[in-house]
mmCIF file of C-alpha atoms in Angstrom:
data_model
loop_
_atom_site.group_PDB
_atom_site.id
_atom_site.type_symbol
_atom_site.label_atom_id
_atom_site.label_comp_id
_atom_site.label_asym_id
_atom_site.label_seq_id
_atom_site.Cartn_x
_atom_site.Cartn_y
_atom_site.Cartn_z
ATOM 1 C CA UNK A 27 -0.089 -0.012 0.114
ATOM 2 C CA UNK A 28 1.479 3.212 -1.219
ATOM 3 C CA UNK A 29 -1.656 5.385 -1.013
ATOM 4 C CA UNK A 30 -4.454 6.467 1.228
ATOM 5 C CA UNK A 31 -7.451 3.759 1.197
ATOM 6 C CA UNK A 32 -10.896 4.870 2.697
ATOM 7 C CA UNK A 33 -12.081 2.461 4.882
ATOM 8 C CA UNK A 34 -15.726 1.803 5.729
ATOM 9 C CA UNK A 35 -16.118 1.161 9.448
ATOM 10 C CA UNK A 36 -19.298 -0.472 11.302
ATOM 11 C CA UNK A 37 -21.903 1.736 13.217
ATOM 12 C CA UNK A 38 -20.608 2.512 16.523
ATOM 13 C CA UNK A 39 -24.101 3.132 17.994
ATOM 14 C CA UNK A 40 -24.934 -0.502 17.640
ATOM 15 C CA UNK A 41 -21.766 -1.449 19.254
ATOM 16 C CA UNK A 42 -22.043 0.969 22.122
ATOM 17 C CA UNK A 43 -25.741 -0.468 23.083
ATOM 18 C CA UNK A 44 -24.011 -4.187 22.732
ATOM 19 C CA UNK A 45 -21.309 -3.068 24.975
ATOM 20 C CA UNK A 46 -23.545 -1.314 27.689
ATOM 21 C CA UNK A 47 -26.206 -4.367 27.403
ATOM 22 C CA UNK A 48 -23.418 -6.961 27.963
ATOM 23 C CA UNK A 49 -21.504 -5.036 30.558
ATOM 24 C CA UNK A 50 -24.159 -3.838 32.985
ATOM 25 C CA UNK A 51 -26.224 -6.935 32.255
ATOM 26 C CA UNK A 52 -23.515 -9.045 33.241
ATOM 27 C CA UNK A 53 -22.786 -7.087 36.344
ATOM 28 C CA UNK A 54 -26.433 -7.497 37.505
ATOM 29 C CA UNK A 55 -26.678 -11.124 36.638
ATOM 30 C CA UNK A 56 -23.649 -11.785 38.639
ATOM 31 C CA UNK A 57 -24.691 -10.220 41.493
ATOM 32 C CA UNK A 58 -28.257 -11.487 41.392
ATOM 33 C CA UNK A 59 -27.463 -14.999 40.373
ATOM 34 C CA UNK A 60 -23.810 -15.275 41.342
ATOM 35 C CA UNK A 61 -23.005 -17.187 38.314
ATOM 36 C CA UNK A 62 -19.287 -17.010 37.191
ATOM 37 C CA UNK A 63 -20.257 -17.302 33.528
ATOM 38 C CA UNK A 64 -21.467 -13.397 33.575
ATOM 39 C CA UNK A 65 -17.817 -12.637 34.016
ATOM 40 C CA UNK A 66 -17.225 -13.738 30.524
ATOM 41 C CA UNK A 67 -19.804 -11.289 29.293
ATOM 42 C CA UNK A 68 -17.941 -8.544 31.344
ATOM 43 C CA UNK A 69 -14.777 -9.572 29.409
ATOM 44 C CA UNK A 70 -16.391 -9.618 26.067
ATOM 45 C CA UNK A 71 -17.758 -6.054 26.606
ATOM 46 C CA UNK A 72 -14.466 -4.860 27.630
ATOM 47 C CA UNK A 73 -13.190 -6.240 24.467
ATOM 48 C CA UNK A 74 -15.630 -4.469 22.356
ATOM 49 C CA UNK A 75 -14.936 -0.878 24.011
ATOM 50 C CA UNK A 76 -11.495 -0.249 22.457
ATOM 51 C CA UNK A 77 -13.104 -0.514 19.013
ATOM 52 C CA UNK A 78 -15.234 2.424 19.220
ATOM 53 C CA UNK A 79 -13.905 5.593 17.627
ATOM 54 C CA UNK A 80 -15.245 9.084 17.279
ATOM 55 C CA UNK A 81 -14.449 10.960 13.961
ATOM 56 C CA UNK A 82 -15.039 14.640 14.081
ATOM 57 C CA UNK A 83 -15.505 17.116 11.290
ATOM 58 C CA UNK A 84 -12.613 17.428 9.063
ATOM 59 C CA UNK A 85 -10.881 14.674 11.213
ATOM 60 C CA UNK A 86 -9.729 11.295 10.411
ATOM 61 C CA UNK A 87 -8.348 8.029 11.901
ATOM 62 C CA UNK A 88 -5.535 5.846 10.347
ATOM 63 C CA UNK A 89 -5.909 2.346 11.411
ATOM 64 C CA UNK A 90 -3.021 -0.176 11.502
ATOM 65 C CA UNK A 91 -3.078 -3.947 12.353
ATOM 66 C CA UNK A 92 0.221 -5.029 13.981
ATOM 67 C CA UNK A 93 1.922 -2.539 11.579
ATOM 68 C CA UNK A 94 0.143 -3.118 8.461
ATOM 69 C CA UNK A 95 -1.866 -0.277 7.080
ATOM 70 C CA UNK A 96 -5.619 -0.989 6.714
ATOM 71 C CA UNK A 97 -7.057 2.303 5.869
ATOM 72 C CA UNK A 98 -8.438 5.650 6.817
ATOM 73 C CA UNK A 99 -11.816 6.601 8.222
ATOM 74 C CA UNK A 100 -12.740 10.012 7.220
ATOM 75 C CA UNK A 101 -16.501 9.964 7.627
ATOM 76 C CA UNK A 102 -17.957 11.889 10.499
ATOM 77 C CA UNK A 103 -19.726 10.022 13.649
ATOM 78 C CA UNK A 104 -19.192 7.151 15.884
ATOM 79 C CA UNK A 105 -17.848 3.821 14.397
ATOM 80 C CA UNK A 106 -16.608 0.520 15.435
ATOM 81 C CA UNK A 107 -13.412 -1.245 14.259
ATOM 82 C CA UNK A 108 -11.497 -4.223 14.979
ATOM 83 C CA UNK A 109 -10.407 -3.478 18.756
ATOM 84 C CA UNK A 110 -6.797 -4.656 17.834
ATOM 85 C CA UNK A 111 -6.432 -1.831 15.221
ATOM 86 C CA UNK A 112 -3.925 1.052 16.035
ATOM 87 C CA UNK A 113 -5.894 4.337 15.484
ATOM 88 C CA UNK A 114 -3.934 7.570 14.882
ATOM 89 C CA UNK A 115 -5.738 10.895 14.694
ATOM 90 C CA UNK A 116 -4.758 13.132 11.716
ATOM 91 C CA UNK A 117 -6.550 16.413 11.573
ATOM 92 C CA UNK A 118 -7.842 17.352 8.020
ATOM 93 C CA UNK A 119 -8.296 20.940 8.842
ATOM 94 C CA UNK A 120 -6.599 23.937 7.269
ATOM 95 C CA UNK A 121 -3.758 25.189 9.433
ATOM 96 C CA UNK A 122 -1.730 28.530 9.441
ATOM 97 C CA UNK A 123 2.074 28.580 9.822
ATOM 98 C CA UNK A 124 3.766 31.921 10.154
ATOM 99 C CA UNK A 125 7.465 31.313 9.703
ATOM 100 C CA UNK A 126 10.399 32.859 11.446
ATOM 101 C CA UNK A 127 12.115 35.966 10.056
ATOM 102 C CA UNK A 128 14.941 34.526 7.986
ATOM 103 C CA UNK A 129 18.279 36.503 7.011
ATOM 104 C CA UNK A 130 18.944 35.375 3.459
ATOM 105 C CA UNK A 131 20.585 36.943 0.441
ATOM 106 C CA UNK A 132 18.691 38.168 -2.592
ATOM 107 C CA UNK A 133 19.551 37.677 -6.173
ATOM 108 C CA UNK A 134 22.231 40.534 -5.892
ATOM 109 C CA UNK A 135 23.679 39.487 -2.717
ATOM 110 C CA UNK A 136 21.812 41.906 -0.378
ATOM 111 C CA UNK A 137 20.958 40.550 3.103
ATOM 112 C CA UNK A 138 17.221 40.657 3.571
ATOM 113 C CA UNK A 139 14.911 39.770 6.435
ATOM 114 C CA UNK A 140 11.879 37.624 4.993
ATOM 115 C CA UNK A 141 9.055 35.490 6.473
ATOM 116 C CA UNK A 142 6.153 33.617 4.828
ATOM 117 C CA UNK A 143 2.546 32.849 5.978
ATOM 118 C CA UNK A 144 1.514 29.456 4.813
ATOM 119 C CA UNK A 145 -1.913 28.111 4.773
ATOM 120 C CA UNK A 146 -1.931 24.185 4.377
ATOM 121 C CA UNK A 147 -3.730 20.861 5.112
ATOM 122 C CA UNK A 148 -3.182 17.153 5.138
ATOM 123 C CA UNK A 149 -4.448 15.818 1.608
ATOM 124 C CA UNK A 150 -3.286 12.164 1.778
ATOM 125 C CA UNK A 151 -3.117 10.762 5.437
ATOM 126 C CA UNK A 152 -1.144 7.764 4.201
ATOM 127 C CA UNK A 153 1.766 9.960 3.085
ATOM 128 C CA UNK A 154 1.387 12.164 5.979
ATOM 129 C CA UNK A 155 1.700 9.492 8.348
ATOM 130 C CA UNK A 156 4.325 7.114 6.791
ATOM 131 C CA UNK A 157 6.241 8.616 4.124
ATOM 132 C CA UNK A 158 7.673 11.236 6.462
ATOM 133 C CA UNK A 159 8.660 11.011 9.945
ATOM 134 C CA UNK A 160 6.899 14.000 11.336
ATOM 135 C CA UNK A 161 4.834 15.868 8.786
ATOM 136 C CA UNK A 162 4.398 19.091 10.828
ATOM 137 C CA UNK A 163 7.964 19.548 11.355
ATOM 138 C CA UNK A 164 8.471 18.653 7.615
ATOM 139 C CA UNK A 165 6.409 21.591 6.618
ATOM 140 C CA UNK A 166 8.345 23.926 8.974
ATOM 141 C CA UNK A 167 11.682 22.709 7.541
ATOM 142 C CA UNK A 168 10.879 22.632 3.750
ATOM 143 C CA UNK A 169 8.938 26.272 4.003
ATOM 144 C CA UNK A 170 12.106 27.708 5.471
ATOM 145 C CA UNK A 171 14.230 25.964 2.446
ATOM 146 C CA UNK A 172 11.620 27.367 0.034
ATOM 147 C CA UNK A 173 11.759 30.995 1.127
ATOM 148 C CA UNK A 174 15.648 30.729 1.054
ATOM 149 C CA UNK A 175 15.435 29.636 -2.467
ATOM 150 C CA UNK A 176 12.932 32.006 -3.745
ATOM 151 C CA UNK A 177 14.779 35.171 -2.259
ATOM 152 C CA UNK A 178 17.982 33.895 -4.090
ATOM 153 C CA UNK A 179 16.064 34.032 -7.370
ATOM 154 C CA UNK A 180 14.797 37.475 -7.217
ATOM 155 C CA UNK A 181 16.344 41.068 -6.281
ATOM 156 C CA UNK A 182 14.699 42.978 -3.507
ATOM 157 C CA UNK A 183 14.349 45.928 -5.726
ATOM 158 C CA UNK A 184 15.132 47.461 -9.062
ATOM 159 C CA UNK A 185 18.326 49.242 -9.460
ATOM 160 C CA UNK A 186 17.585 50.712 -12.873
ATOM 161 C CA UNK A 187 20.114 53.449 -12.567
ATOM 162 C CA UNK A 188 22.682 50.816 -12.136
ATOM 163 C CA UNK A 189 21.607 48.876 -15.325
ATOM 164 C CA UNK A 190 19.876 46.177 -13.181
ATOM 165 C CA UNK A 191 16.355 46.415 -14.580
ATOM 166 C CA UNK A 192 14.493 43.151 -13.173
ATOM 167 C CA UNK A 193 10.834 42.348 -14.444
ATOM 168 C CA UNK A 194 10.088 40.519 -11.090
ATOM 169 C CA UNK A 195 11.251 41.819 -7.611
ATOM 170 C CA UNK A 196 10.403 40.771 -4.108
ATOM 171 C CA UNK A 197 9.160 44.150 -3.041
ATOM 172 C CA UNK A 198 6.862 45.024 -6.065
ATOM 173 C CA UNK A 199 5.933 41.941 -7.633
ATOM 174 C CA UNK A 200 3.684 40.655 -4.761
ATOM 175 C CA UNK A 201 1.564 38.288 -7.220
ATOM 176 C CA UNK A 202 4.327 36.890 -9.267
ATOM 177 C CA UNK A 203 6.582 36.043 -6.015
ATOM 178 C CA UNK A 204 3.527 34.472 -4.224
ATOM 179 C CA UNK A 205 2.530 32.228 -7.140
ATOM 180 C CA UNK A 206 6.401 31.203 -7.472
ATOM 181 C CA UNK A 207 6.453 30.412 -3.731
ATOM 182 C CA UNK A 208 3.228 28.239 -3.808
ATOM 183 C CA UNK A 209 4.505 26.337 -6.622
ATOM 184 C CA UNK A 210 7.937 25.536 -4.953
ATOM 185 C CA UNK A 211 6.192 24.409 -1.747
ATOM 186 C CA UNK A 212 3.680 22.126 -3.492
ATOM 187 C CA UNK A 213 6.571 20.399 -5.192
ATOM 188 C CA UNK A 214 8.382 20.100 -1.818
ATOM 189 C CA UNK A 215 5.382 19.164 0.405
ATOM 190 C CA UNK A 216 3.597 16.813 -2.064
ATOM 191 C CA UNK A 217 6.018 14.021 -0.718
ATOM 192 C CA UNK A 218 4.269 14.175 2.564
ATOM 193 C CA UNK A 219 0.656 14.389 1.053
ATOM 194 C CA UNK A 220 0.208 18.062 2.191
ATOM 195 C CA UNK A 221 -1.926 20.607 -0.062
ATOM 196 C CA UNK A 222 -0.938 24.148 -0.084
ATOM 197 C CA UNK A 223 -4.017 26.292 -0.024
ATOM 198 C CA UNK A 224 -1.874 29.782 0.148
ATOM 199 C CA UNK A 225 1.381 31.040 0.629
ATOM 200 C CA UNK A 226 2.232 34.769 0.962
ATOM 201 C CA UNK A 227 5.449 36.735 2.020
ATOM 202 C CA UNK A 228 4.528 38.011 5.460
ATOM 203 C CA UNK A 229 7.428 40.206 6.295
ATOM 204 C CA UNK A 230 10.210 41.626 3.955
ATOM 205 C CA UNK A 231 12.859 44.288 4.559
ATOM 206 C CA UNK A 232 16.630 44.947 4.312
ATOM 207 C CA UNK A 233 18.659 43.511 6.966
ATOM 208 C CA UNK A 234 19.607 45.953 9.840
ATOM 209 C CA UNK A 235 23.228 46.239 8.672
ATOM 210 C CA UNK A 236 22.446 47.712 5.392
ATOM 211 C CA UNK A 237 18.861 48.901 6.039
ATOM 212 C CA UNK A 238 20.152 52.698 6.697
ATOM 213 C CA UNK A 239 22.266 52.786 3.673
ATOM 214 C CA UNK A 240 19.663 51.333 1.259
ATOM 215 C CA UNK A 241 17.248 53.909 2.732
ATOM 216 C CA UNK A 242 19.433 56.740 1.859
ATOM 217 C CA UNK A 243 19.872 55.146 -1.464
ATOM 218 C CA UNK A 244 16.170 55.160 -2.126
ATOM 219 C CA UNK A 245 15.868 58.734 -0.786
ATOM 220 C CA UNK A 246 18.738 59.894 -3.138
ATOM 221 C CA UNK A 247 16.838 58.021 -6.052
ATOM 222 C CA UNK A 248 13.644 59.703 -5.462
ATOM 223 C CA UNK A 249 15.342 63.191 -5.010
ATOM 224 C CA UNK A 250 17.249 62.834 -8.322
ATOM 225 C CA UNK A 251 14.118 61.740 -10.072
ATOM 226 C CA UNK A 252 11.896 64.734 -8.658
ATOM 227 C CA UNK A 253 14.893 67.131 -9.649
ATOM 228 C CA UNK A 254 14.843 65.753 -13.183
ATOM 229 C CA UNK A 255 11.253 66.661 -13.217
ATOM 230 C CA UNK A 256 11.692 70.100 -12.089
ATOM 231 C CA UNK A 257 14.501 70.738 -14.366
ATOM 232 C CA UNK A 258 12.506 69.349 -17.247
ATOM 233 C CA UNK A 259 9.411 71.606 -16.513
ATOM 234 C CA UNK A 260 11.771 74.603 -15.758
ATOM 235 C CA UNK A 261 13.150 74.432 -19.127
ATOM 236 C CA UNK A 262 9.823 74.228 -20.916
ATOM 237 C CA UNK A 263 8.583 77.014 -18.879
ATOM 238 C CA UNK A 264 11.584 79.067 -19.889
ATOM 239 C CA UNK A 265 11.347 78.100 -23.610
ATOM 240 C CA UNK A 266 7.812 79.270 -23.540
ATOM 241 C CA UNK A 267 8.324 82.582 -22.025
ATOM 242 C CA UNK A 268 11.068 83.229 -24.301
ATOM 243 C CA UNK A 269 8.904 82.222 -27.509
ATOM 244 C CA UNK A 270 5.890 84.509 -26.351
ATOM 245 C CA UNK A 271 8.110 87.387 -25.555
ATOM 246 C CA UNK A 272 9.582 87.231 -29.017
ATOM 247 C CA UNK A 273 6.373 86.444 -30.466
ATOM 248 C CA UNK A 274 4.361 89.400 -29.050
ATOM 249 C CA UNK A 275 7.466 91.734 -29.424
ATOM 250 C CA UNK A 276 7.046 93.056 -25.909
ATOM 251 C CA UNK A 277 10.896 93.511 -25.524
ATOM 252 C CA UNK A 278 13.989 93.051 -27.609
ATOM 253 C CA UNK A 279 16.684 90.982 -26.039
ATOM 254 C CA UNK A 280 20.225 90.608 -27.352
ATOM 255 C CA UNK A 281 22.070 87.350 -26.505
ATOM 256 C CA UNK A 282 23.663 88.714 -23.118
ATOM 257 C CA UNK A 283 20.136 89.703 -21.979
ATOM 258 C CA UNK A 284 18.611 86.471 -22.940
ATOM 259 C CA UNK A 285 21.365 84.365 -21.231
ATOM 260 C CA UNK A 286 20.737 86.512 -17.965
ATOM 261 C CA UNK A 287 17.112 85.811 -18.038
ATOM 262 C CA UNK A 288 17.222 82.280 -18.777
ATOM 263 C CA UNK A 289 19.570 82.075 -15.770
ATOM 264 C CA UNK A 290 17.413 83.883 -13.451
ATOM 265 C CA UNK A 291 14.363 82.000 -14.502
ATOM 266 C CA UNK A 292 16.044 78.724 -14.062
ATOM 267 C CA UNK A 293 17.336 79.783 -10.604
ATOM 268 C CA UNK A 294 13.795 80.806 -9.538
ATOM 269 C CA UNK A 295 12.182 77.747 -11.036
ATOM 270 C CA UNK A 296 14.457 75.160 -9.547
ATOM 271 C CA UNK A 297 15.211 76.492 -6.321
ATOM 272 C CA UNK A 298 13.932 74.775 -3.082
ATOM 273 C CA UNK A 299 13.144 78.209 -1.405
ATOM 274 C CA UNK A 300 10.978 81.222 -2.669
ATOM 275 C CA UNK A 301 13.184 83.758 -4.681
ATOM 276 C CA UNK A 302 13.505 87.058 -3.278
ATOM 277 C CA UNK A 303 12.733 89.524 -6.147
ATOM 278 C CA UNK A 304 15.022 92.734 -6.929
ATOM 279 C CA UNK A 305 13.341 95.622 -8.496
ATOM 280 C CA UNK A 306 15.511 97.022 -11.239
ATOM 281 C CA UNK A 307 14.762 100.795 -11.481
ATOM 282 C CA UNK A 308 17.082 101.560 -14.331
ATOM 283 C CA UNK A 309 17.251 99.886 -17.702
ATOM 284 C CA UNK A 310 17.548 96.207 -18.712
ATOM 285 C CA UNK A 311 21.366 96.542 -18.769
ATOM 286 C CA UNK A 312 21.809 98.351 -15.493
#
């Protein structure tokens, strides 16, 4: 047997009634009639009792007879099986696992802290019970291994200014990374009969030793991008101003005056602070 087999057990309520009848009837009969044969009824009743099993919703019982797998009872209710069976409980309910924060290296070699949230449940009770030693510990170890592998396949973030423009990153490509993580975990946990319901990155950040430097780098990138937009807009505004002055012939500017005007406008438009106006009471050249 290399896969799960559903076992149909006997009705437990009938056997419970038989147990109660034999046990209490034999006790009363022995007390009243003082007949030693009633002791046999008590022994038979005690033999029946260990065969009663209760299966709760989303629960199961894996049954073994002297090391031989006989099947799994998944149907809910009270049942009776061979009293010599070894009965092992295996929950079929969905479980959450929030892994510890691991320090790993991303694709670019940067140390990052990462953890995952996994939702899983047992699909095959035979594999979970006999193909691995402890399926719960197996889930923990394989999840950590999958997260380490995943982090090494993708960079934490894009560094387009250094020519490292990746399509998928750990920070921005949440859906793609989660799909890759689920696929990796399904392949690893299939040996234990585990079904992966959902896998998501629960925590992601640079490691402490580089977090400050990377924050400054992100801030510098943002400042450069903002400055680029400001300069681009300022050049357009200066160009528009010169074009309209020339078109409407409001003032005749020579090359030196034009250069001075462009310089002043660029300073005003690109400055972080409000410019202080200076009123020229003379001519444009004085």
